[in-house]
Short mmCIF file of C-alpha atoms and ligand atoms in Angstrom, two decimals:
data_model
loop_
_atom_site.label_atom_id
_atom_site.label_comp_id
_atom_site.label_asym_id
_atom_site.label_seq_id
_atom_site.Cartn_x
_atom_site.Cartn_y
_atom_site.Cartn_z
CA UNK A 1 1.83 -25.50 -3.03
CA UNK A 2 3.45 -24.43 0.72
CA UNK A 3 5.47 -20.93 0.55
CA UNK A 4 8.69 -20.98 2.23
CA UNK A 5 9.89 -18.02 4.17
CA UNK A 6 13.74 -16.77 3.54
CA UNK A 7 14.24 -15.48 7.26
CA UNK A 8 16.18 -12.29 7.52
CA UNK A 9 19.08 -14.71 8.80
CA UNK A 10 18.76 -16.92 6.00
CA UNK A 11 18.77 -14.02 3.42
CA UNK A 12 21.78 -13.37 1.25
CA UNK A 13 20.78 -10.44 -0.97
CA UNK A 14 23.50 -11.22 -4.00
CA UNK A 15 22.27 -14.62 -4.22
CA UNK A 16 18.65 -13.46 -4.07
CA UNK A 17 18.91 -10.96 -6.73
CA UNK A 18 20.85 -13.30 -9.38
CA UNK A 19 18.32 -16.16 -8.79
CA UNK A 20 15.41 -14.01 -9.12
CA UNK A 21 16.52 -12.04 -12.01
CA UNK A 22 17.60 -15.01 -13.70
CA UNK A 23 13.58 -16.59 -12.98
CA UNK A 24 11.75 -13.39 -14.50
CA UNK A 25 13.87 -13.38 -17.37
CA UNK A 26 13.35 -17.64 -17.86
CA UNK A 27 9.81 -16.72 -17.13
CA UNK A 28 9.16 -13.98 -19.50
CA UNK A 29 11.37 -15.42 -22.02
CA UNK A 30 11.71 -13.19 -25.39
CA UNK A 31 8.11 -11.15 -24.26
CA UNK A 32 7.48 -8.39 -22.25
CA UNK A 33 6.09 -7.87 -18.80
CA UNK A 34 4.30 -5.21 -16.84
CA UNK A 35 4.40 -4.11 -13.13
CA UNK A 36 2.61 -1.68 -11.35
CA UNK A 37 4.87 0.68 -9.30
CA UNK A 38 2.79 2.55 -6.13
CA UNK A 39 6.19 4.06 -4.68
CA UNK A 40 5.62 1.32 -1.58
CA UNK A 41 8.49 -0.68 -0.51
CA UNK A 42 7.46 -3.94 -2.24
CA UNK A 43 6.60 -2.61 -4.98
CA UNK A 44 9.71 -0.68 -5.63
CA UNK A 45 11.69 -3.20 -5.27
CA UNK A 46 10.22 -5.15 -7.75
CA UNK A 47 10.57 -2.29 -10.01
CA UNK A 48 14.15 -2.17 -9.76
CA UNK A 49 14.52 -6.13 -9.91
CA UNK A 50 12.31 -6.21 -12.99
CA UNK A 51 14.21 -3.54 -14.92
CA UNK A 52 17.71 -5.18 -14.08
CA UNK A 53 16.31 -8.57 -15.69
CA UNK A 54 14.29 -6.93 -18.09
CA UNK A 55 15.81 -3.47 -19.20
CA UNK A 56 13.08 -1.93 -21.39
CA UNK A 57 11.13 -5.14 -21.76
CA UNK A 58 9.30 -4.59 -18.45
CA UNK A 59 6.98 -1.33 -18.76
CA UNK A 60 6.26 0.46 -15.34
CA UNK A 61 3.11 2.10 -14.65
CA UNK A 62 1.70 4.07 -11.74
CA UNK A 63 -1.96 3.42 -11.46
CA UNK A 64 -3.69 7.24 -10.47
CA UNK A 65 -6.89 5.36 -8.53
CA UNK A 66 -7.49 8.64 -7.01
CA UNK A 67 -7.11 6.84 -3.16
CA UNK A 68 -3.13 7.89 -3.02
CA UNK A 69 -1.36 10.39 -1.01
CA UNK A 70 -0.96 14.06 -1.63
CA UNK A 71 0.72 14.32 -4.78
CA UNK A 72 2.27 10.69 -4.70
CA UNK A 73 1.72 9.84 -8.36
CA UNK A 74 4.40 12.79 -9.82
CA UNK A 75 6.31 12.10 -6.66
CA UNK A 76 6.98 8.53 -6.88
CA UNK A 77 7.03 8.80 -10.64
CA UNK A 78 10.08 11.53 -10.58
CA UNK A 79 12.04 9.41 -7.95
CA UNK A 80 12.23 6.56 -10.30
CA UNK A 81 12.71 8.59 -13.34
CA UNK A 82 15.81 10.10 -11.96
CA UNK A 83 16.74 6.14 -11.59
CA UNK A 84 16.47 5.63 -15.27
CA UNK A 85 13.04 3.68 -15.03
CA UNK A 86 10.44 5.21 -16.89
CA UNK A 87 6.99 5.48 -15.38
CA UNK A 88 3.58 5.94 -16.97
CA UNK A 89 0.92 7.52 -15.42
CA UNK A 90 -2.58 6.23 -15.94
CA UNK A 91 -5.31 7.96 -14.61
CA UNK A 92 -7.87 5.63 -13.45
CA UNK A 93 -9.45 7.26 -10.79
CA UNK A 94 -13.23 7.74 -12.15
CA UNK A 95 -13.14 3.59 -12.63
CA UNK A 96 -11.69 3.11 -8.52
CA UNK A 97 -14.58 5.77 -7.39
CA UNK A 98 -17.28 4.12 -9.86
CA UNK A 99 -16.33 0.55 -8.41
CA UNK A 100 -16.08 1.97 -4.78
CA UNK A 101 -19.69 3.47 -4.48
CA UNK A 102 -22.17 2.40 -2.64
CA UNK A 103 -19.69 0.01 -0.45
CA UNK A 104 -19.09 0.50 2.92
CA UNK A 105 -17.99 -3.54 3.95
CA UNK A 106 -14.29 -3.85 4.25
CA UNK A 107 -14.23 -6.99 2.47
CA UNK A 108 -16.25 -5.50 -0.10
CA UNK A 109 -14.24 -2.67 -0.62
CA UNK A 110 -11.19 -4.78 -0.84
CA UNK A 111 -12.72 -6.92 -3.47
CA UNK A 112 -13.83 -3.88 -5.38
CA UNK A 113 -10.20 -2.60 -5.73
CA UNK A 114 -8.77 -5.92 -6.56
CA UNK A 115 -11.36 -6.83 -9.64
CA UNK A 116 -10.90 -2.64 -11.23
CA UNK A 117 -7.01 -2.93 -10.73
CA UNK A 118 -6.43 -6.83 -11.89
CA UNK A 119 -9.31 -7.18 -13.96
CA UNK A 120 -10.08 -3.92 -16.12
CA UNK A 121 -7.19 -1.57 -15.22
CA UNK A 122 -4.38 -3.98 -15.77
CA UNK A 123 -6.31 -6.32 -17.65
CA UNK A 124 -6.71 -3.42 -20.41
CA UNK A 125 -3.25 -2.39 -20.43
CA UNK A 126 -1.63 -5.87 -20.24
CA UNK A 127 -4.06 -6.32 -23.75
CA UNK A 128 -2.89 -3.06 -25.53
CA UNK A 129 0.84 -3.97 -24.91
CA UNK A 130 0.98 -7.32 -25.79
CA UNK A 131 2.64 -8.19 -22.44
CA UNK A 132 1.83 -11.81 -20.74
CA UNK A 133 3.24 -10.89 -17.49
CA UNK A 134 2.53 -9.01 -14.06
CA UNK A 135 5.36 -8.61 -12.06
CA UNK A 136 4.40 -7.50 -8.55
CA UNK A 137 5.22 -7.36 -4.85
CA UNK A 138 3.59 -9.77 -2.87
CA UNK A 139 5.51 -10.51 0.46
CA UNK A 140 5.09 -13.67 2.73
CA UNK A 141 2.87 -11.40 5.34
CA UNK A 142 0.23 -10.89 2.81
CA UNK A 143 0.04 -14.46 1.91
CA UNK A 144 -0.11 -15.56 5.68
CA UNK A 145 -2.93 -12.81 6.59
CA UNK A 146 -4.79 -13.60 3.77
CA UNK A 147 -4.66 -17.55 3.67
CA UNK A 148 -5.67 -17.12 7.89
CA UNK A 149 -8.71 -15.24 6.97
CA UNK A 150 -7.29 -12.04 8.87
CA UNK A 151 -8.16 -9.46 5.70
CA UNK A 152 -7.81 -9.89 2.07
CA UNK A 153 -4.72 -8.55 0.95
CA UNK A 154 -5.46 -6.98 -2.42
CA UNK A 155 -2.91 -8.60 -4.21
CA UNK A 156 -3.14 -11.73 -3.26
CA UNK A 157 -4.79 -14.20 -6.04
CA UNK A 158 -3.16 -17.49 -6.45
CA UNK A 159 -3.31 -18.73 -2.91
CA UNK A 160 -7.07 -18.08 -2.84
CA UNK A 161 -7.15 -20.19 -5.94
CA UNK A 162 -7.69 -17.41 -8.41
CA UNK A 163 -5.98 -18.79 -12.05
CA UNK A 164 -4.86 -15.00 -13.16
CA UNK A 165 -4.27 -16.46 -16.88
CA UNK A 166 -7.46 -17.69 -17.09
CA UNK A 167 -9.13 -14.73 -15.77
CA UNK A 168 -7.19 -11.97 -16.32
CA UNK A 169 -5.03 -12.79 -19.40
CA UNK A 170 -1.86 -12.64 -17.63
CA UNK A 171 0.83 -15.03 -15.58
CA UNK A 172 1.81 -13.22 -12.08
CA UNK A 173 5.59 -13.15 -11.18
CA UNK A 174 6.16 -12.32 -7.31
CA UNK A 175 9.75 -12.53 -6.84
CA UNK A 176 9.26 -11.28 -3.11
CA UNK A 177 7.15 -13.79 -1.97
CA UNK A 178 9.11 -15.31 0.68
CA UNK A 179 10.21 -12.18 2.15
CA UNK A 180 8.76 -10.60 5.08
CA UNK A 181 9.26 -6.41 5.33
CA UNK A 182 12.84 -6.56 6.65
CA UNK A 183 14.17 -9.16 3.96
CA UNK A 184 12.82 -6.73 1.11
CA UNK A 185 14.41 -3.55 2.51
CA UNK A 186 17.38 -5.35 2.88
CA UNK A 187 16.99 -6.51 -1.08
CA UNK A 188 16.13 -2.69 -2.01
CA UNK A 189 19.06 -1.36 -0.24
CA UNK A 190 21.33 -3.84 -2.04
CA UNK A 191 19.62 -2.82 -5.84
CA UNK A 192 20.75 0.78 -5.02
CA UNK A 193 17.18 2.21 -3.98
CA UNK A 194 17.48 5.32 -2.11
CA UNK A 195 16.91 5.31 1.74
CA UNK A 196 13.71 7.30 1.54
CA UNK A 197 12.49 4.48 -0.99
CA UNK A 198 13.75 0.97 0.85
CA UNK A 199 13.03 2.54 4.38
CA UNK A 200 9.74 3.81 3.64
CA UNK A 201 6.48 3.17 5.95
CA UNK A 202 4.44 0.55 4.89
CA UNK A 203 1.37 1.57 2.84
CA UNK A 204 -1.67 -0.59 1.81
CA UNK A 205 -2.73 -1.91 -1.61
CA UNK A 206 -5.93 -0.47 -1.01
CA UNK A 207 -4.63 2.96 -0.14
CA UNK A 208 -6.67 5.98 1.64
CA UNK A 209 -9.74 3.31 1.28
CA UNK A 210 -8.02 1.50 3.65
CA UNK A 211 -8.21 4.62 5.90
CA UNK A 212 -11.73 5.32 5.45
CA UNK A 213 -14.25 3.40 7.73
CA UNK A 214 -17.81 3.17 5.50
CA UNK A 215 -17.87 4.54 1.90
CA UNK A 216 -14.56 6.14 0.21
CA UNK A 217 -16.31 8.51 -1.60
CA UNK A 218 -13.62 11.34 -3.14
CA UNK A 219 -15.04 13.77 -0.73
CA UNK A 220 -14.04 11.67 2.32
CA UNK A 221 -11.15 10.61 0.46
CA UNK A 222 -9.81 14.37 0.33
CA UNK A 223 -10.53 14.63 4.31
CA UNK A 224 -8.82 11.88 5.30
CA UNK A 225 -5.95 12.52 2.66
CA UNK A 226 -5.57 16.30 4.39
CA UNK A 227 -5.46 14.71 7.88
CA UNK A 228 -2.70 12.13 6.48
CA UNK A 229 -0.45 14.99 5.29
CA UNK A 230 -0.86 16.60 8.34
CA UNK A 231 -0.04 13.37 10.26
CA UNK A 232 3.06 12.77 8.10
CA UNK A 233 4.43 16.14 8.74
CA UNK A 234 3.77 16.22 12.44
CA UNK A 235 5.16 12.73 13.17
CA UNK A 236 8.29 12.94 10.87
CA UNK A 237 10.49 12.87 13.46
CA UNK A 238 8.94 9.99 15.62
CA UNK A 239 10.67 6.35 15.25
CA UNK A 240 7.66 3.99 14.00
CA UNK A 241 6.78 1.12 11.72
CA UNK A 242 4.34 3.03 10.58
CA UNK A 243 1.60 5.59 11.48
CA UNK A 244 -1.77 6.53 9.72
CA UNK A 245 -5.02 8.53 10.27
CA UNK A 246 -8.34 7.06 10.00
CA UNK A 247 -11.59 8.45 9.09
CA UNK A 248 -14.45 7.61 11.19
CA UNK A 249 -17.87 6.85 9.40
CA UNK A 250 -19.80 8.05 12.89
CA UNK A 251 -20.11 11.58 13.60
CA UNK A 252 -19.37 13.07 17.45
CA UNK A 253 -21.10 16.64 19.00
CA UNK A 254 -18.22 19.10 18.80
CA UNK A 255 -18.23 22.84 19.78
CA UNK A 256 -16.86 25.45 16.93
CA UNK A 257 -17.19 29.17 17.85
CA UNK A 258 -19.52 28.59 20.55
CA UNK A 259 -21.69 26.48 18.43
CA UNK A 260 -22.79 23.24 17.97
CA UNK A 261 -20.61 21.55 15.51
CA UNK A 262 -21.75 17.77 14.97
CA UNK A 263 -18.46 16.62 12.75
CA UNK A 264 -15.80 13.98 11.80
CA UNK A 265 -13.63 12.13 13.82
CA UNK A 266 -9.92 11.14 12.83
CA UNK A 267 -8.49 8.41 14.57
CA UNK A 268 -4.55 8.31 14.65
CA UNK A 269 -2.67 5.39 14.90
CA UNK A 270 1.22 4.98 15.06
CA UNK A 271 2.93 1.16 15.38
CA UNK A 272 5.63 -0.18 16.63
CA UNK A 273 6.32 -3.63 15.22
CA UNK A 274 9.22 -5.51 12.88
CA UNK A 275 7.09 -6.98 10.37
CA UNK A 276 3.50 -5.92 10.74
CA UNK A 277 2.54 -9.42 12.45
CA UNK A 278 2.08 -7.90 15.45
CA UNK A 279 2.11 -4.69 16.70
CA UNK A 280 1.93 -2.37 19.75
CA UNK A 281 1.11 1.48 19.69
CA UNK A 282 4.22 3.66 19.68
CA UNK A 283 4.37 6.02 23.32
CA UNK A 284 4.49 8.99 21.59
CA UNK A 285 5.35 12.46 23.11
CA UNK A 286 2.07 13.92 24.61
CA UNK A 287 2.67 17.69 23.03
CA UNK A 288 3.16 15.98 19.41
CA UNK A 289 0.13 14.11 19.39
CA UNK A 290 -1.63 17.74 20.91
CA UNK A 291 0.09 19.15 17.88
CA UNK A 292 -1.52 16.39 15.45
CA UNK A 293 -5.01 17.55 17.15
CA UNK A 294 -4.81 21.03 17.12
CA UNK A 295 -3.76 21.12 13.42
CA UNK A 296 -6.46 18.20 12.18
CA UNK A 297 -9.02 20.40 13.82
CA UNK A 298 -7.98 23.72 12.25
CA UNK A 299 -7.33 22.86 8.67
CA UNK A 300 -9.28 19.75 8.02
CA UNK A 301 -12.91 21.11 7.20
CA UNK A 302 -15.41 19.31 9.67
CA UNK A 303 -13.04 17.56 12.12
CA UNK A 304 -13.78 18.37 15.60
CA UNK A 305 -12.52 15.01 17.33
CA UNK A 306 -8.81 13.36 16.85
CA UNK A 307 -8.29 9.90 19.14
CA UNK A 308 -5.15 8.35 19.39
CA UNK A 309 -5.53 4.24 19.43
CA UNK A 310 -3.95 2.56 22.31
CA UNK A 311 -4.88 -1.37 21.37
CA UNK A 312 -2.12 -3.69 20.52
CA UNK A 313 -2.50 -6.17 16.97
CA UNK A 314 -4.08 -8.20 17.94
CA UNK A 315 -6.87 -7.69 18.64
CA UNK A 316 -6.82 -4.42 16.34
CA UNK A 317 -4.95 -4.92 12.80
CA UNK A 318 -2.69 -1.84 11.46
CA UNK A 319 -5.23 -0.53 8.96
CA UNK A 320 -9.05 0.14 9.70
CA UNK A 321 -10.26 -1.78 6.83
P1 LIG B 1 -3.04 -4.85 8.77
O1 LIG B 1 -3.99 -4.28 8.74
O2 LIG B 1 -3.23 -6.45 8.13
O3 LIG B 1 -1.56 -4.79 7.73
O4 LIG B 1 -2.46 -5.55 10.05
C1 LIG B 1 -0.47 -5.69 7.90
C2 LIG B 1 0.47 -4.55 7.21
O5 LIG B 1 0.34 -4.98 5.75
C3 LIG B 1 -0.63 -3.62 5.52
N1 LIG B 1 -1.63 -3.88 4.34
C4 LIG B 1 -1.44 -4.18 2.86
N2 LIG B 1 -0.38 -4.06 2.16
N3 LIG B 1 -1.83 -4.93 0.34
C5 LIG B 1 -0.61 -4.41 0.95
O6 LIG B 1 0.35 -4.47 0.45
C6 LIG B 1 -3.18 -4.91 1.27
O7 LIG B 1 -4.16 -4.76 1.00
C7 LIG B 1 -2.83 -4.49 2.76
N4 LIG B 1 -3.90 -4.46 3.57
C8 LIG B 1 -3.25 -4.00 4.87
C9 LIG B 1 -0.91 -2.44 6.28
O8 LIG B 1 -0.53 -0.83 6.24
C10 LIG B 1 0.71 -2.99 7.54
O9 LIG B 1 1.37 -2.85 7.10
#
């Protein structure tokens, strides 16, 4: 079935929210639904929509998959609790790392995360709770890129011919599927989400595993997590669509304390974009970049080289995996 986009110009947030809430209620009936909150814009908006529609018949989980940013599970859960939405953190770190073990191909990593998430972690939660529906924040761009074969977005299932009811035992509800990012933010604002949530930068479903080239081991994820924390601090004053740090698979010869240090390299990307479909590198002040490099080489163990991406999307994509 062809999905028709609702453009920003055509979007009336009040009508949209009303229609989506009635649709969620109609689909779930008197039953229960679950949803996964990651704290990203899309999942935050879906969580608010779901709660408006279903109140305590929606159970919200934060899946701690071990590949989120520093302190993210607790921060996100506490922000939502303050908004009156109870969130349960599920520790699934071992399951995700076991699934990622030995994988370095980007699409295989994405597939492993998808399977762990939908088949195992959510399959179990749905079975335990008795819910029949999973609400999730798939957006128009996710569908577009997956269908075009650019990148398999972790949350695309039906459009690839996957019957979730048959395979995983629950039906997906995707209220944001006709919107792009700017539309989702506008709905988030209308739903009363604080700016720090609806204006947040995008963060991919495969999380930091999308920012480690090659195998995403716990050690390599830790490394990119530290680099990401530094980058987010140093670039907090830069106006950009999204910025990220990537750990490369290749090592390079460096020099530390007058001795050879065969170390890691981090690539920094920072993007200007409106909808992630195309993007250009932000012309960041060089002093800011130098300070990022200084801190990463001093504070992230084994990093000897930091580079800045100067390629646009296309040919690059925003994430490295
Ligand atoms: P790419 O790397 O395809 O990213 O140029 C486009 C935008 O999508 C985000 N992204 C994802 N979002 N699931 C998501 O929900 C995914 O699997 C995924 N992969 C990439 C990326 O951060 C960028 O904003």
